[in-house]
Short mmCIF file of C-alpha atoms in Angstrom, two decimals:
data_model
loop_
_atom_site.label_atom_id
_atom_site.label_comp_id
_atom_site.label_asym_id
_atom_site.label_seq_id
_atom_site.Cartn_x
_atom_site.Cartn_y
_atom_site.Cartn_z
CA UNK A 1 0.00 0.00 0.00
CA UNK A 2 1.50 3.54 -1.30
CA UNK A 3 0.43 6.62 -0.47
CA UNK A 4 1.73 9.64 -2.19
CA UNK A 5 1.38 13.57 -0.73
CA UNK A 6 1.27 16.48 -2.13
CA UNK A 7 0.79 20.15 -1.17
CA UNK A 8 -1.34 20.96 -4.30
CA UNK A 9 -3.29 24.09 -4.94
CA UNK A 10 -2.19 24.81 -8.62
CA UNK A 11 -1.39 22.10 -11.21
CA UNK A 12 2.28 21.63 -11.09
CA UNK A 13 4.80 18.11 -12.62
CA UNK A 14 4.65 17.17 -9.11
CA UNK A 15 0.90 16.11 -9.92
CA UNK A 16 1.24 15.13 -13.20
CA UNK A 17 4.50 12.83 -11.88
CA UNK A 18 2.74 11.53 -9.17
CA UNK A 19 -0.35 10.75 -10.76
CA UNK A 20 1.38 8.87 -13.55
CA UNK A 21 3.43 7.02 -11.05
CA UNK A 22 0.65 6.29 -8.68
CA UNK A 23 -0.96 4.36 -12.15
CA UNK A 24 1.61 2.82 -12.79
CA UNK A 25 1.94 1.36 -9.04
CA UNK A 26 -1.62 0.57 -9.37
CA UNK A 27 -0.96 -1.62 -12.73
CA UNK A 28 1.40 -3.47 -11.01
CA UNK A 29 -1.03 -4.64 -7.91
CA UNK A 30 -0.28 -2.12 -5.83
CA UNK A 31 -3.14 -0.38 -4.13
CA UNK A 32 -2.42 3.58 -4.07
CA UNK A 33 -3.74 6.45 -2.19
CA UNK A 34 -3.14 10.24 -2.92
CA UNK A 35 -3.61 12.90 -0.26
CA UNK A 36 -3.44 16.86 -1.30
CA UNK A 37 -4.92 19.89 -1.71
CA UNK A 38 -6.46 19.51 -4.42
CA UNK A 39 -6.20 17.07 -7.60
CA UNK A 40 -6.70 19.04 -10.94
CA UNK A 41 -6.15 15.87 -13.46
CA UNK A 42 -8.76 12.95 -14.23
CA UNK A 43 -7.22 9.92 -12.19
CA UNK A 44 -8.77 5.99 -11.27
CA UNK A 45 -6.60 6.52 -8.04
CA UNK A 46 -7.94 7.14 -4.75
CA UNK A 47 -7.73 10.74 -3.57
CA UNK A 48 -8.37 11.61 -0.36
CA UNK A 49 -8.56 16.18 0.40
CA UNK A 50 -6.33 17.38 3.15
CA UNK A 51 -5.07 21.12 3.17
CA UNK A 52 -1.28 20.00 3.13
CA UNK A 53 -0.13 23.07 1.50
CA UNK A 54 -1.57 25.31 4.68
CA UNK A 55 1.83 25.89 7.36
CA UNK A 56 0.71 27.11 10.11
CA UNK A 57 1.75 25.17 12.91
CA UNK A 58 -1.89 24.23 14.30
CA UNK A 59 -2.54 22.87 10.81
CA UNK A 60 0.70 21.08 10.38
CA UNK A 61 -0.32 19.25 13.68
CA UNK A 62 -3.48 18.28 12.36
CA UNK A 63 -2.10 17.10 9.27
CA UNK A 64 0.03 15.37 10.92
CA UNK A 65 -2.15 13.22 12.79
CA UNK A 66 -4.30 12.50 9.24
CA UNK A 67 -1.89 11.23 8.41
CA UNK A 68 -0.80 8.79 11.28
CA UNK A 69 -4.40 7.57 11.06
CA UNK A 70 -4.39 7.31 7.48
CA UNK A 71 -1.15 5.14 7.73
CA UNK A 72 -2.63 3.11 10.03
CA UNK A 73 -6.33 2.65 8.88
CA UNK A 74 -4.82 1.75 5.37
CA UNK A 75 -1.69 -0.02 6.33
CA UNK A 76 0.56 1.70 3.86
CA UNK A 77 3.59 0.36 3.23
CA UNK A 78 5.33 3.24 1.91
CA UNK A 79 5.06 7.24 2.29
CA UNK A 80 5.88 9.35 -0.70
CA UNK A 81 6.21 13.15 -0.19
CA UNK A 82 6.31 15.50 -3.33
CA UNK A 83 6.40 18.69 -2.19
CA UNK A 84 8.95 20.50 0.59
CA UNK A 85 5.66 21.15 3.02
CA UNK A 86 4.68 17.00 2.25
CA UNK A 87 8.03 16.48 3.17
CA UNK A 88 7.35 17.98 6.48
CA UNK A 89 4.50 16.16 7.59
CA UNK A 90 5.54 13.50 6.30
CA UNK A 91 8.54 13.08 8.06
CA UNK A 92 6.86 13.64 11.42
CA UNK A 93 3.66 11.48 10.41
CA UNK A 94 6.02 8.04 9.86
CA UNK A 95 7.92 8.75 13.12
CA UNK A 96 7.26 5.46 15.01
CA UNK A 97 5.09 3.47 12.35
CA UNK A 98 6.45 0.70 9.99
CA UNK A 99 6.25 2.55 6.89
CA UNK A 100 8.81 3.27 4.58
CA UNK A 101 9.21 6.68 3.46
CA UNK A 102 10.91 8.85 0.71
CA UNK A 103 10.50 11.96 -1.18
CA UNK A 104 11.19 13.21 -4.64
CA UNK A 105 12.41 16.72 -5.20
CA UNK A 106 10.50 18.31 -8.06
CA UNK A 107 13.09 21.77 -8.08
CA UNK A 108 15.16 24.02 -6.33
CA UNK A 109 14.72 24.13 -2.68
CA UNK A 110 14.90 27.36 -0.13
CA UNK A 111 18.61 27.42 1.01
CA UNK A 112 17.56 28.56 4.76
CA UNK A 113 19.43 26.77 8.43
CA UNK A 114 16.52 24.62 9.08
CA UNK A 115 16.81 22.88 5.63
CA UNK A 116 20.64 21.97 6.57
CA UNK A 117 20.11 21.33 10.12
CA UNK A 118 16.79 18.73 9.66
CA UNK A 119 16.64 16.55 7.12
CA UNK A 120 13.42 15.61 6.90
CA UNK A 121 13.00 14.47 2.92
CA UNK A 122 12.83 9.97 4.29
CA UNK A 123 15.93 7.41 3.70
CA UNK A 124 15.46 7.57 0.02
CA UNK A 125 15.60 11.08 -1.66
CA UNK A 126 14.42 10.87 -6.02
CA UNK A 127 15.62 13.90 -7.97
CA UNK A 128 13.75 14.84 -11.06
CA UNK A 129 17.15 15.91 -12.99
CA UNK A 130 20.87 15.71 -12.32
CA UNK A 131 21.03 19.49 -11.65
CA UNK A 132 18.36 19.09 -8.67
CA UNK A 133 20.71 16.38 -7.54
CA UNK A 134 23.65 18.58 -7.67
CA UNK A 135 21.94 21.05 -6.03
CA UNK A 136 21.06 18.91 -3.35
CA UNK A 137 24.39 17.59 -2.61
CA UNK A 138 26.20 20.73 -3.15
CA UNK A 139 24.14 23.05 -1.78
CA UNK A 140 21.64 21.78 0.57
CA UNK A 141 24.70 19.66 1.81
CA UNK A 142 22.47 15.95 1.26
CA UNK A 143 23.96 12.82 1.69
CA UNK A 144 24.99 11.87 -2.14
CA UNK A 145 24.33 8.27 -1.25
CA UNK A 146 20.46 8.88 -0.60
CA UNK A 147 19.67 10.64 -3.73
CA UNK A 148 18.54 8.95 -7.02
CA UNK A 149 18.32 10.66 -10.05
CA UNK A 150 15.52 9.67 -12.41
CA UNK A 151 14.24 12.14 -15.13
CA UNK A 152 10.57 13.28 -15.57
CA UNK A 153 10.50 11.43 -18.70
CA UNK A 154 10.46 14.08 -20.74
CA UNK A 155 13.09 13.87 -23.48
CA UNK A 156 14.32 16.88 -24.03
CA UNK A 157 17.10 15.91 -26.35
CA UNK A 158 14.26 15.42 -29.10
CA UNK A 159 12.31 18.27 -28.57
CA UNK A 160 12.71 20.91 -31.08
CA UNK A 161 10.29 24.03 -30.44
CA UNK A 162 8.14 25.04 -33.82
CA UNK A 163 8.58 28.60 -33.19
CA UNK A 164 9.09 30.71 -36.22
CA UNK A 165 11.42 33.78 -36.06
CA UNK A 166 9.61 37.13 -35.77
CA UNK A 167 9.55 39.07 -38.87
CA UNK A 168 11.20 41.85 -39.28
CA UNK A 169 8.87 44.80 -39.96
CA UNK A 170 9.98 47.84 -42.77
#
């Protein structure tokens, strides 16, 4: 049992990523829960609204213990955190339990003391390029060992843009 989080209020790639991943876990017999914000894409998965995206610390706390219930009532297996404030929670929500959990890094993070001083991204970090993995280990000082790259999927080395020079105007 999986259970992916994200702080989503917007469509971002971190829903599109997890979404596509969360089908893919379902295909192979997994069973799959997402918990965010808000869920702007069609998915078969089962999504579950929690305001993970609000950080104030009464809400954090509350999210918090959703999420310890959640874990439990569900018996998930493994945590996955998408976002920085998923990361959070999620870290303090799988304190304790039996659950596995990791996060993937979807871009640059906030360079700020607390980042450096608590790591709270799981065992497992997943980078969605080789330049957020740089900047992980370089900059938010991360453990190189723990960090995976693996690309969005995207192949960029085949895109070619069909934009058409401006004319110029006499």
């Amino acid at each position: 049992n999986i259970l992916h989080v994200l702080s989503q209020t917007e469509l971002t790639g971190a829903e599109t990523y997890a979404l596509d991943l969360g089908a893919h876990q379902t295909a192979g017999g997994h069973s799959v829960f997402v918990v965010s914000d808000k869920i702007h894409l069609p998915t078969d998965l089962e999504v579950i609204n929690q305001p993970i995206s609000k950080r104030s610390y009464a809400q954090r706390w509350k999210n918090i213990r959703f999420l310890r219930k959640l874990i439990e009532e569900k018996k998930i297996d493994l945590v996955h955190a998408h976002s920085r404030a998923a990361s959070w929670i999620c870290h303090h929500a799988t304190r304790g339990t039996s659950a596995g959990y990791i996060s993937t890094v979807h871009g640059r993070q906030h360079l700020h003391l607390s980042l450096k001083l608590h790591d709270i991204y799981g065992d497992r970090v997943i980078a969605v390029s080789p330049n957020i993995r740089r900047h992980l280990i370089d900059e938010v000082k991360m453990d190189p060992a723990k960090i995976s790259s693996i690309p969005n999927g995207v192949d960029f080395d085949g895109y070619r843009p069909n934009v058409q020079a401006p004319q110029r105007m006499r």
